[in-house]
Amino acid sequence: MSVVIDEEYRPREDEPFMNERQREYFRQKLLQWKDDILREAKETLQHLQDENQNHPDIADRASSETDRAIELRARDRQRKLIAKIDAALDRIDDGSYGYCEETGDPISLKRLEARPIATLSIEAQERHERRERVYRDD
């Protein structure tokens, strides 16, 4: 059964956590984000193809190569982001979306609104980042 989400709906703390309406809201948010990334990727590829001309001036060529490298790095980050979005969509399907992978506690709606691919609660994320810092300092 598909739930239609109106444009005005925002998940609220006073409703049951990850009810059908909230799951559908986040599904649509994730799908829209993914569509936006894919559209930008097509535009980037088109730009790279259009830009693929031979520049007679070495400075122009170097500048073009630098721009191309930056765009390709951005595309790689976007590819990884799409994988995280797909994983979040899978979690919506299996019922684990919105719950911290470390503690099993609900992730706050504010955090999910800001970062719909979040897999850790703020507290668990902060612990994770502190551990990373400690290991990085060694």
mmCIF file with all atom_site columns, C-alpha atoms in Angstrom:
data_model
loop_
_atom_site.group_PDB
_atom_site.id
_atom_site.type_symbol
_atom_site.label_atom_id
_atom_site.label_alt_id
_atom_site.label_comp_id
_atom_site.label_asym_id
_atom_site.label_entity_id
_atom_site.label_seq_id
_atom_site.pdbx_PDB_ins_code
_atom_site.Cartn_x
_atom_site.Cartn_y
_atom_site.Cartn_z
_atom_site.occupancy
_atom_site.B_iso_or_equiv
_atom_site.pdbx_formal_charge
_atom_site.auth_seq_id
_atom_site.auth_comp_id
_atom_site.auth_asym_id
_atom_site.auth_atom_id
_atom_site.pdbx_PDB_model_num
ATOM 1   C CA . MET A 1 1   ? 0.000  0.000  0.000   1.00 0.00 ? 1   MET A CA 1
ATOM 2   C CA . SER A 1 2   ? 1.477  3.340  -1.011  1.00 0.00 ? 2   SER A CA 1
ATOM 3   C CA . VAL A 1 3   ? 0.891  6.409  1.093   1.00 0.00 ? 3   VAL A CA 1
ATOM 4   C CA . VAL A 1 4   ? 0.540  9.729  -0.702  1.00 0.00 ? 4   VAL A CA 1
ATOM 5   C CA . ILE A 1 5   ? 2.510  12.452 1.044   1.00 0.00 ? 5   ILE A CA 1
ATOM 6   C CA . ASP A 1 6   ? 1.242  15.979 0.751   1.00 0.00 ? 6   ASP A CA 1
ATOM 7   C CA . GLU A 1 7   ? 3.770  18.762 0.227   1.00 0.00 ? 7   GLU A CA 1
ATOM 8   C CA . GLU A 1 8   ? 2.960  20.261 3.632   1.00 0.00 ? 8   GLU A CA 1
ATOM 9   C CA . TYR A 1 9   ? 3.704  17.116 5.683   1.00 0.00 ? 9   TYR A CA 1
ATOM 10  C CA . ARG A 1 10  ? 6.714  17.108 8.004   1.00 0.00 ? 10  ARG A CA 1
ATOM 11  C CA . PRO A 1 11  ? 7.407  14.257 10.443  1.00 0.00 ? 11  PRO A CA 1
ATOM 12  C CA . ARG A 1 12  ? 6.675  15.250 14.042  1.00 0.00 ? 12  ARG A CA 1
ATOM 13  C CA . GLU A 1 13  ? 7.975  13.969 17.369  1.00 0.00 ? 13  GLU A CA 1
ATOM 14  C CA . ASP A 1 14  ? 4.405  13.477 18.695  1.00 0.00 ? 14  ASP A CA 1
ATOM 15  C CA . GLU A 1 15  ? 3.512  10.756 16.164  1.00 0.00 ? 15  GLU A CA 1
ATOM 16  C CA . PRO A 1 16  ? 4.645  7.118  16.259  1.00 0.00 ? 16  PRO A CA 1
ATOM 17  C CA . PHE A 1 17  ? 8.291  6.886  15.173  1.00 0.00 ? 17  PHE A CA 1
ATOM 18  C CA . MET A 1 18  ? 8.823  5.580  11.624  1.00 0.00 ? 18  MET A CA 1
ATOM 19  C CA . ASN A 1 19  ? 5.146  5.084  10.994  1.00 0.00 ? 19  ASN A CA 1
ATOM 20  C CA . GLU A 1 20  ? 4.102  4.451  7.395   1.00 0.00 ? 20  GLU A CA 1
ATOM 21  C CA . ARG A 1 21  ? 3.701  8.158  6.659   1.00 0.00 ? 21  ARG A CA 1
ATOM 22  C CA . GLN A 1 22  ? 7.198  8.995  7.958   1.00 0.00 ? 22  GLN A CA 1
ATOM 23  C CA . ARG A 1 23  ? 8.769  6.110  6.032   1.00 0.00 ? 23  ARG A CA 1
ATOM 24  C CA . GLU A 1 24  ? 7.094  7.279  2.825   1.00 0.00 ? 24  GLU A CA 1
ATOM 25  C CA . TYR A 1 25  ? 8.157  10.880 3.510   1.00 0.00 ? 25  TYR A CA 1
ATOM 26  C CA . PHE A 1 26  ? 11.814 9.851  3.835   1.00 0.00 ? 26  PHE A CA 1
ATOM 27  C CA . ARG A 1 27  ? 11.545 7.495  0.838   1.00 0.00 ? 27  ARG A CA 1
ATOM 28  C CA . GLN A 1 28  ? 10.349 10.393 -1.334  1.00 0.00 ? 28  GLN A CA 1
ATOM 29  C CA . LYS A 1 29  ? 13.029 12.704 0.095   1.00 0.00 ? 29  LYS A CA 1
ATOM 30  C CA . LEU A 1 30  ? 15.757 10.143 -0.703  1.00 0.00 ? 30  LEU A CA 1
ATOM 31  C CA . LEU A 1 31  ? 14.401 9.422  -4.195  1.00 0.00 ? 31  LEU A CA 1
ATOM 32  C CA . GLN A 1 32  ? 14.263 13.155 -4.987  1.00 0.00 ? 32  GLN A CA 1
ATOM 33  C CA . TRP A 1 33  ? 17.843 13.596 -3.750  1.00 0.00 ? 33  TRP A CA 1
ATOM 34  C CA . LYS A 1 34  ? 18.993 10.682 -5.908  1.00 0.00 ? 34  LYS A CA 1
ATOM 35  C CA . ASP A 1 35  ? 17.172 12.089 -8.963  1.00 0.00 ? 35  ASP A CA 1
ATOM 36  C CA . ASP A 1 36  ? 18.833 15.485 -8.402  1.00 0.00 ? 36  ASP A CA 1
ATOM 37  C CA . ILE A 1 37  ? 22.283 13.873 -8.203  1.00 0.00 ? 37  ILE A CA 1
ATOM 38  C CA . LEU A 1 38  ? 21.705 11.817 -11.359 1.00 0.00 ? 38  LEU A CA 1
ATOM 39  C CA . ARG A 1 39  ? 20.453 14.895 -13.247 1.00 0.00 ? 39  ARG A CA 1
ATOM 40  C CA . GLU A 1 40  ? 23.548 16.856 -12.155 1.00 0.00 ? 40  GLU A CA 1
ATOM 41  C CA . ALA A 1 41  ? 25.731 13.934 -13.222 1.00 0.00 ? 41  ALA A CA 1
ATOM 42  C CA . LYS A 1 42  ? 24.233 13.988 -16.729 1.00 0.00 ? 42  LYS A CA 1
ATOM 43  C CA . GLU A 1 43  ? 24.857 17.726 -16.925 1.00 0.00 ? 43  GLU A CA 1
ATOM 44  C CA . THR A 1 44  ? 28.451 17.223 -15.772 1.00 0.00 ? 44  THR A CA 1
ATOM 45  C CA . LEU A 1 45  ? 29.063 14.512 -18.349 1.00 0.00 ? 45  LEU A CA 1
ATOM 46  C CA . GLN A 1 46  ? 27.592 16.706 -21.057 1.00 0.00 ? 46  GLN A CA 1
ATOM 47  C CA . HIS A 1 47  ? 29.802 19.581 -19.933 1.00 0.00 ? 47  HIS A CA 1
ATOM 48  C CA . LEU A 1 48  ? 32.887 17.334 -19.957 1.00 0.00 ? 48  LEU A CA 1
ATOM 49  C CA . GLN A 1 49  ? 32.051 16.134 -23.474 1.00 0.00 ? 49  GLN A CA 1
ATOM 50  C CA . ASP A 1 50  ? 31.494 19.691 -24.696 1.00 0.00 ? 50  ASP A CA 1
ATOM 51  C CA . GLU A 1 51  ? 34.725 20.793 -23.022 1.00 0.00 ? 51  GLU A CA 1
ATOM 52  C CA . ASN A 1 52  ? 36.689 17.948 -24.576 1.00 0.00 ? 52  ASN A CA 1
ATOM 53  C CA . GLN A 1 53  ? 38.277 20.173 -27.146 1.00 0.00 ? 53  GLN A CA 1
ATOM 54  C CA . ASN A 1 54  ? 41.969 20.573 -27.763 1.00 0.00 ? 54  ASN A CA 1
ATOM 55  C CA . HIS A 1 55  ? 43.212 23.858 -26.340 1.00 0.00 ? 55  HIS A CA 1
ATOM 56  C CA . PRO A 1 56  ? 46.168 25.247 -28.319 1.00 0.00 ? 56  PRO A CA 1
ATOM 57  C CA . ASP A 1 57  ? 47.295 27.341 -25.336 1.00 0.00 ? 57  ASP A CA 1
ATOM 58  C CA . ILE A 1 58  ? 49.069 25.271 -22.670 1.00 0.00 ? 58  ILE A CA 1
ATOM 59  C CA . ALA A 1 59  ? 47.623 27.385 -19.836 1.00 0.00 ? 59  ALA A CA 1
ATOM 60  C CA . ASP A 1 60  ? 44.075 26.837 -21.157 1.00 0.00 ? 60  ASP A CA 1
ATOM 61  C CA . ARG A 1 61  ? 44.744 23.117 -21.477 1.00 0.00 ? 61  ARG A CA 1
ATOM 62  C CA . ALA A 1 62  ? 46.123 22.911 -17.921 1.00 0.00 ? 62  ALA A CA 1
ATOM 63  C CA . SER A 1 63  ? 43.143 24.834 -16.568 1.00 0.00 ? 63  SER A CA 1
ATOM 64  C CA . SER A 1 64  ? 40.742 22.566 -18.454 1.00 0.00 ? 64  SER A CA 1
ATOM 65  C CA . GLU A 1 65  ? 42.488 19.427 -17.107 1.00 0.00 ? 65  GLU A CA 1
ATOM 66  C CA . THR A 1 66  ? 42.314 20.763 -13.554 1.00 0.00 ? 66  THR A CA 1
ATOM 67  C CA . ASP A 1 67  ? 38.595 21.505 -13.939 1.00 0.00 ? 67  ASP A CA 1
ATOM 68  C CA . ARG A 1 68  ? 38.063 18.029 -15.359 1.00 0.00 ? 68  ARG A CA 1
ATOM 69  C CA . ALA A 1 69  ? 39.890 16.370 -12.437 1.00 0.00 ? 69  ALA A CA 1
ATOM 70  C CA . ILE A 1 70  ? 37.821 18.338 -9.912  1.00 0.00 ? 70  ILE A CA 1
ATOM 71  C CA . GLU A 1 71  ? 34.562 17.396 -11.658 1.00 0.00 ? 71  GLU A CA 1
ATOM 72  C CA . LEU A 1 72  ? 35.558 13.730 -11.799 1.00 0.00 ? 72  LEU A CA 1
ATOM 73  C CA . ARG A 1 73  ? 36.368 13.716 -8.062  1.00 0.00 ? 73  ARG A CA 1
ATOM 74  C CA . ALA A 1 74  ? 32.986 15.292 -7.372  1.00 0.00 ? 74  ALA A CA 1
ATOM 75  C CA . ARG A 1 75  ? 31.325 12.613 -9.513  1.00 0.00 ? 75  ARG A CA 1
ATOM 76  C CA . ASP A 1 76  ? 33.092 9.903  -7.496  1.00 0.00 ? 76  ASP A CA 1
ATOM 77  C CA . ARG A 1 77  ? 31.762 11.421 -4.257  1.00 0.00 ? 77  ARG A CA 1
ATOM 78  C CA . GLN A 1 78  ? 28.284 11.530 -5.801  1.00 0.00 ? 78  GLN A CA 1
ATOM 79  C CA . ARG A 1 79  ? 28.558 7.867  -6.813  1.00 0.00 ? 79  ARG A CA 1
ATOM 80  C CA . LYS A 1 80  ? 29.339 6.966  -3.196  1.00 0.00 ? 80  LYS A CA 1
ATOM 81  C CA . LEU A 1 81  ? 26.452 9.141  -2.009  1.00 0.00 ? 81  LEU A CA 1
ATOM 82  C CA . ILE A 1 82  ? 24.047 7.324  -4.343  1.00 0.00 ? 82  ILE A CA 1
ATOM 83  C CA . ALA A 1 83  ? 25.182 4.016  -2.812  1.00 0.00 ? 83  ALA A CA 1
ATOM 84  C CA . LYS A 1 84  ? 24.367 5.430  0.655   1.00 0.00 ? 84  LYS A CA 1
ATOM 85  C CA . ILE A 1 85  ? 20.967 6.640  -0.565  1.00 0.00 ? 85  ILE A CA 1
ATOM 86  C CA . ASP A 1 86  ? 20.233 3.184  -2.014  1.00 0.00 ? 86  ASP A CA 1
ATOM 87  C CA . ALA A 1 87  ? 21.265 1.603  1.305   1.00 0.00 ? 87  ALA A CA 1
ATOM 88  C CA . ALA A 1 88  ? 18.899 3.972  3.157   1.00 0.00 ? 88  ALA A CA 1
ATOM 89  C CA . LEU A 1 89  ? 16.058 3.005  0.784   1.00 0.00 ? 89  LEU A CA 1
ATOM 90  C CA . ASP A 1 90  ? 16.823 -0.667 1.509   1.00 0.00 ? 90  ASP A CA 1
ATOM 91  C CA . ARG A 1 91  ? 16.630 0.088  5.260   1.00 0.00 ? 91  ARG A CA 1
ATOM 92  C CA . ILE A 1 92  ? 13.217 1.702  4.729   1.00 0.00 ? 92  ILE A CA 1
ATOM 93  C CA . ASP A 1 93  ? 12.094 -1.505 2.988   1.00 0.00 ? 93  ASP A CA 1
ATOM 94  C CA . ASP A 1 94  ? 13.439 -3.810 5.717   1.00 0.00 ? 94  ASP A CA 1
ATOM 95  C CA . GLY A 1 95  ? 12.149 -1.650 8.583   1.00 0.00 ? 95  GLY A CA 1
ATOM 96  C CA . SER A 1 96  ? 15.525 -0.671 10.066  1.00 0.00 ? 96  SER A CA 1
ATOM 97  C CA . TYR A 1 97  ? 15.551 2.899  8.707   1.00 0.00 ? 97  TYR A CA 1
ATOM 98  C CA . GLY A 1 98  ? 15.714 5.603  11.358  1.00 0.00 ? 98  GLY A CA 1
ATOM 99  C CA . TYR A 1 99  ? 17.300 3.398  14.003  1.00 0.00 ? 99  TYR A CA 1
ATOM 100 C CA . CYS A 1 100 ? 20.928 3.701  15.093  1.00 0.00 ? 100 CYS A CA 1
ATOM 101 C CA . GLU A 1 101 ? 23.069 0.837  13.793  1.00 0.00 ? 101 GLU A CA 1
ATOM 102 C CA . GLU A 1 102 ? 25.148 0.940  16.971  1.00 0.00 ? 102 GLU A CA 1
ATOM 103 C CA . THR A 1 103 ? 22.536 1.282  19.731  1.00 0.00 ? 103 THR A CA 1
ATOM 104 C CA . GLY A 1 104 ? 19.240 0.400  18.039  1.00 0.00 ? 104 GLY A CA 1
ATOM 105 C CA . ASP A 1 105 ? 17.742 3.625  19.404  1.00 0.00 ? 105 ASP A CA 1
ATOM 106 C CA . PRO A 1 106 ? 15.710 5.939  17.167  1.00 0.00 ? 106 PRO A CA 1
ATOM 107 C CA . ILE A 1 107 ? 17.719 8.587  15.325  1.00 0.00 ? 107 ILE A CA 1
ATOM 108 C CA . SER A 1 108 ? 16.169 12.012 15.912  1.00 0.00 ? 108 SER A CA 1
ATOM 109 C CA . LEU A 1 109 ? 13.824 13.272 13.211  1.00 0.00 ? 109 LEU A CA 1
ATOM 110 C CA . LYS A 1 110 ? 15.828 16.518 13.060  1.00 0.00 ? 110 LYS A CA 1
ATOM 111 C CA . ARG A 1 111 ? 18.986 14.538 12.250  1.00 0.00 ? 111 ARG A CA 1
ATOM 112 C CA . LEU A 1 112 ? 17.187 12.447 9.615   1.00 0.00 ? 112 LEU A CA 1
ATOM 113 C CA . GLU A 1 113 ? 15.693 15.592 8.110   1.00 0.00 ? 113 GLU A CA 1
ATOM 114 C CA . ALA A 1 114 ? 19.173 17.141 7.834   1.00 0.00 ? 114 ALA A CA 1
ATOM 115 C CA . ARG A 1 115 ? 20.959 13.904 6.844   1.00 0.00 ? 115 ARG A CA 1
ATOM 116 C CA . PRO A 1 116 ? 18.464 11.319 5.574   1.00 0.00 ? 116 PRO A CA 1
ATOM 117 C CA . ILE A 1 117 ? 21.242 8.751  5.025   1.00 0.00 ? 117 ILE A CA 1
ATOM 118 C CA . ALA A 1 118 ? 22.307 8.846  8.705   1.00 0.00 ? 118 ALA A CA 1
ATOM 119 C CA . THR A 1 119 ? 22.903 5.418  10.230  1.00 0.00 ? 119 THR A CA 1
ATOM 120 C CA . LEU A 1 120 ? 24.004 6.574  13.690  1.00 0.00 ? 120 LEU A CA 1
ATOM 121 C CA . SER A 1 121 ? 22.349 8.723  16.337  1.00 0.00 ? 121 SER A CA 1
ATOM 122 C CA . ILE A 1 122 ? 24.116 11.978 17.139  1.00 0.00 ? 122 ILE A CA 1
ATOM 123 C CA . GLU A 1 123 ? 25.560 10.465 20.323  1.00 0.00 ? 123 GLU A CA 1
ATOM 124 C CA . ALA A 1 124 ? 26.860 7.365  18.514  1.00 0.00 ? 124 ALA A CA 1
ATOM 125 C CA . GLN A 1 125 ? 28.264 9.529  15.701  1.00 0.00 ? 125 GLN A CA 1
ATOM 126 C CA . GLU A 1 126 ? 30.107 11.713 18.214  1.00 0.00 ? 126 GLU A CA 1
ATOM 127 C CA . ARG A 1 127 ? 31.588 8.599  19.902  1.00 0.00 ? 127 ARG A CA 1
ATOM 128 C CA . HIS A 1 128 ? 32.622 7.292  16.487  1.00 0.00 ? 128 HIS A CA 1
ATOM 129 C CA . GLU A 1 129 ? 34.309 10.602 15.593  1.00 0.00 ? 129 GLU A CA 1
ATOM 130 C CA . ARG A 1 130 ? 36.109 10.746 18.976  1.00 0.00 ? 130 ARG A CA 1
ATOM 131 C CA . ARG A 1 131 ? 37.465 7.215  18.420  1.00 0.00 ? 131 ARG A CA 1
ATOM 132 C CA . GLU A 1 132 ? 38.610 8.189  14.913  1.00 0.00 ? 132 GLU A CA 1
ATOM 133 C CA . ARG A 1 133 ? 40.396 11.242 16.307  1.00 0.00 ? 133 ARG A CA 1
ATOM 134 C CA . VAL A 1 134 ? 42.169 9.161  18.957  1.00 0.00 ? 134 VAL A CA 1
ATOM 135 C CA . TYR A 1 135 ? 43.375 6.623  16.388  1.00 0.00 ? 135 TYR A CA 1
ATOM 136 C CA . ARG A 1 136 ? 44.367 9.328  13.945  1.00 0.00 ? 136 ARG A CA 1
ATOM 137 C CA . ASP A 1 137 ? 46.461 11.074 16.628  1.00 0.00 ? 137 ASP A CA 1
ATOM 138 C CA . ASP A 1 138 ? 48.431 7.864  17.362  1.00 0.00 ? 138 ASP A CA 1
#
